[in-house]
């Protein structure tokens, strides 16, 4: 079974731009969660989608948004990028609540 | 709000020595606790979760609700145990809807 995939793996943007990251979960998984990882703050929960519905959201500004499609693939969008948005963005998928979360390799976003 | 603390950023022990990675949490309810591991150039992956009470790769962790701790232990360290270890907490049964709250991680180095 193929693992969680994320595209692109690396991205360079400038301040003020917007960016869209993509996550394809393991086949059959319906839950996708997104995390931001930085050296200072560590791993922080962004939001989680299940069957195209956002079930919960972490403590991030409204510039961070996401969506999930009917095939469970998910995208997250960051608008009006700031230097502090430079981070590794990880997504994780699981089948149901209570199941193990499987992480993707991450997308490394650099904001200049 | 819940919090996970890993007091050691770096822990270095010799091969064959016992290992203990500390994790303390704060949460007023009944959380589920996890240990995740990230080996060099690999994805973040689940090592163990307290409800399964399993021993994985020789590691064990016991949830101590009185001390709000979930320390990870291994009696005899091996060189392949060198990795980043993250303790994580979930308010629901799998960290699905509510996301995982991670500690900042401990870099474990096993010296030959």
mmCIF file of N, CA and C in Angstrom, chain A residues 65-106:
data_model
loop_
_atom_site.group_PDB
_atom_site.id
_atom_site.type_symbol
_atom_site.label_atom_id
_atom_site.label_comp_id
_atom_site.label_asym_id
_atom_site.label_seq_id
_atom_site.Cartn_x
_atom_site.Cartn_y
_atom_site.Cartn_z
ATOM 1 N N UNK A 65 -5.840 27.934 5.402
ATOM 2 C CA UNK A 65 -7.115 27.277 5.136
ATOM 3 C C UNK A 65 -6.856 25.964 4.432
ATOM 4 N N UNK A 66 -7.876 25.158 4.346
ATOM 5 C CA UNK A 66 -7.709 23.882 3.693
ATOM 6 C C UNK A 66 -9.015 23.386 3.135
ATOM 7 N N UNK A 67 -8.922 22.280 2.446
ATOM 8 C CA UNK A 67 -10.127 21.615 1.971
ATOM 9 C C UNK A 67 -9.799 20.163 1.685
ATOM 10 N N UNK A 68 -10.849 19.380 1.566
ATOM 11 C CA UNK A 68 -10.678 17.965 1.236
ATOM 12 C C UNK A 68 -11.656 17.611 0.126
ATOM 13 N N UNK A 69 -11.186 16.822 -0.793
ATOM 14 C CA UNK A 69 -12.000 16.429 -1.932
ATOM 15 C C UNK A 69 -12.666 15.077 -1.689
ATOM 16 N N UNK A 70 -13.577 14.723 -2.598
ATOM 17 C CA UNK A 70 -14.337 13.489 -2.410
ATOM 18 C C UNK A 70 -13.450 12.246 -2.430
ATOM 19 N N UNK A 71 -12.272 12.352 -3.044
ATOM 20 C CA UNK A 71 -11.355 11.197 -3.056
ATOM 21 C C UNK A 71 -10.405 11.220 -1.847
ATOM 22 N N UNK A 72 -10.690 12.077 -0.887
ATOM 23 C CA UNK A 72 -9.943 12.252 0.370
ATOM 24 C C UNK A 72 -8.651 13.042 0.222
ATOM 25 N N UNK A 73 -8.242 13.346 -0.995
ATOM 26 C CA UNK A 73 -7.066 14.201 -1.161
ATOM 27 C C UNK A 73 -7.346 15.556 -0.524
ATOM 28 N N UNK A 74 -6.304 16.161 0.018
ATOM 29 C CA UNK A 74 -6.500 17.423 0.725
ATOM 30 C C UNK A 74 -5.494 18.455 0.242
ATOM 31 N N UNK A 75 -5.900 19.693 0.305
ATOM 32 C CA UNK A 75 -5.014 20.807 0.010
ATOM 33 C C UNK A 75 -5.060 21.786 1.175
ATOM 34 N N UNK A 76 -3.926 22.430 1.415
ATOM 35 C CA UNK A 76 -3.957 23.549 2.332
ATOM 36 C C UNK A 76 -3.404 24.773 1.603
ATOM 37 N N UNK A 77 -3.943 25.895 1.943
ATOM 38 C CA UNK A 77 -3.596 27.146 1.297
ATOM 39 C C UNK A 77 -3.149 28.147 2.351
ATOM 40 N N UNK A 78 -2.092 28.857 2.032
ATOM 41 C CA UNK A 78 -1.668 29.950 2.903
ATOM 42 C C UNK A 78 -1.642 31.205 2.051
ATOM 43 N N UNK A 79 -2.395 32.201 2.445
ATOM 44 C CA UNK A 79 -2.440 33.447 1.688
ATOM 45 C C UNK A 79 -1.559 34.499 2.364
ATOM 46 N N UNK A 80 -1.201 35.503 1.604
ATOM 47 C CA UNK A 80 -0.400 36.626 2.112
ATOM 48 C C UNK A 80 0.751 36.124 2.984
ATOM 49 N N UNK A 81 1.637 35.381 2.355
ATOM 50 C CA UNK A 81 2.720 34.727 3.082
ATOM 51 C C UNK A 81 3.583 35.716 3.853
ATOM 52 N N UNK A 82 3.996 35.253 5.046
ATOM 53 C CA UNK A 82 4.912 36.009 5.883
ATOM 54 C C UNK A 82 6.183 35.191 6.072
ATOM 55 N N UNK A 83 7.271 35.891 6.451
ATOM 56 C CA UNK A 83 8.535 35.184 6.635
ATOM 57 C C UNK A 83 8.391 34.048 7.640
ATOM 58 N N UNK A 84 7.569 34.274 8.658
ATOM 59 C CA UNK A 84 7.372 33.285 9.713
ATOM 60 C C UNK A 84 6.628 32.042 9.279
ATOM 61 N N UNK A 85 6.111 32.049 8.066
ATOM 62 C CA UNK A 85 5.409 30.858 7.562
ATOM 63 C C UNK A 85 6.391 29.834 7.013
ATOM 64 N N UNK A 86 7.652 30.203 6.935
ATOM 65 C CA UNK A 86 8.663 29.242 6.500
ATOM 66 C C UNK A 86 8.679 28.075 7.476
ATOM 67 N N UNK A 87 8.478 26.879 6.950
ATOM 68 C CA UNK A 87 8.331 25.709 7.827
ATOM 69 C C UNK A 87 8.254 24.451 6.986
ATOM 70 N N UNK A 88 8.264 23.327 7.678
ATOM 71 C CA UNK A 88 7.950 22.044 7.067
ATOM 72 C C UNK A 88 6.487 21.770 7.362
ATOM 73 N N UNK A 89 5.706 21.539 6.334
ATOM 74 C CA UNK A 89 4.279 21.260 6.509
ATOM 75 C C UNK A 89 4.050 19.770 6.279
ATOM 76 N N UNK A 90 3.538 19.138 7.312
ATOM 77 C CA UNK A 90 3.308 17.691 7.286
ATOM 78 C C UNK A 90 1.823 17.393 7.219
ATOM 79 N N UNK A 91 1.474 16.390 6.458
ATOM 80 C CA UNK A 91 0.112 15.898 6.553
ATOM 81 C C UNK A 91 0.146 14.455 7.003
ATOM 82 N N UNK A 92 -0.934 14.043 7.642
ATOM 83 C CA UNK A 92 -1.050 12.689 8.166
ATOM 84 C C UNK A 92 -2.437 12.168 7.843
ATOM 85 N N UNK A 93 -2.533 10.889 7.538
ATOM 86 C CA UNK A 93 -3.850 10.316 7.263
ATOM 87 C C UNK A 93 -4.129 9.146 8.198
ATOM 88 N N UNK A 94 -5.405 8.923 8.436
ATOM 89 C CA UNK A 94 -5.831 7.769 9.216
ATOM 90 C C UNK A 94 -7.198 7.331 8.697
ATOM 91 N N UNK A 95 -7.530 6.070 9.009
ATOM 92 C CA UNK A 95 -8.780 5.550 8.492
ATOM 93 C C UNK A 95 -9.986 6.104 9.226
ATOM 94 N N UNK A 96 -9.955 5.960 10.525
ATOM 95 C CA UNK A 96 -11.060 6.415 11.356
ATOM 96 C C UNK A 96 -10.474 7.069 12.598
ATOM 97 N N UNK A 97 -11.307 7.778 13.332
ATOM 98 C CA UNK A 97 -10.864 8.318 14.623
ATOM 99 C C UNK A 97 -10.438 7.150 15.498
ATOM 100 N N UNK A 98 -9.304 7.292 16.100
ATOM 101 C CA UNK A 98 -8.787 6.227 16.936
ATOM 102 C C UNK A 98 -7.735 5.388 16.241
ATOM 103 N N UNK A 99 -7.658 5.510 14.916
ATOM 104 C CA UNK A 99 -6.647 4.766 14.172
ATOM 105 C C UNK A 99 -5.308 5.507 14.218
ATOM 106 N N UNK A 100 -4.259 4.777 13.929
ATOM 107 C CA UNK A 100 -2.926 5.362 13.859
ATOM 108 C C UNK A 100 -2.858 6.382 12.734
ATOM 109 N N UNK A 101 -2.154 7.481 12.964
ATOM 110 C CA UNK A 101 -1.914 8.472 11.919
ATOM 111 C C UNK A 101 -0.610 8.147 11.204
ATOM 112 N N UNK A 102 -0.646 8.193 9.880
ATOM 113 C CA UNK A 102 0.534 7.951 9.055
ATOM 114 C C UNK A 102 0.943 9.280 8.422
ATOM 115 N N UNK A 103 2.213 9.633 8.579
ATOM 116 C CA UNK A 103 2.683 10.930 8.129
ATOM 117 C C UNK A 103 3.326 10.852 6.745
ATOM 118 N N UNK A 104 3.177 11.947 6.020
ATOM 119 C CA UNK A 104 3.860 12.103 4.750
ATOM 120 C C UNK A 104 5.253 12.662 4.964
ATOM 121 N N UNK A 105 6.009 12.848 3.880
ATOM 122 C CA UNK A 105 7.388 13.329 3.986
ATOM 123 C C UNK A 105 7.484 14.834 4.244
ATOM 124 N N UNK A 106 6.391 15.542 3.999
ATOM 125 C CA UNK A 106 6.387 16.978 4.240
ATOM 126 C C UNK A 106 6.696 17.804 3.006
#
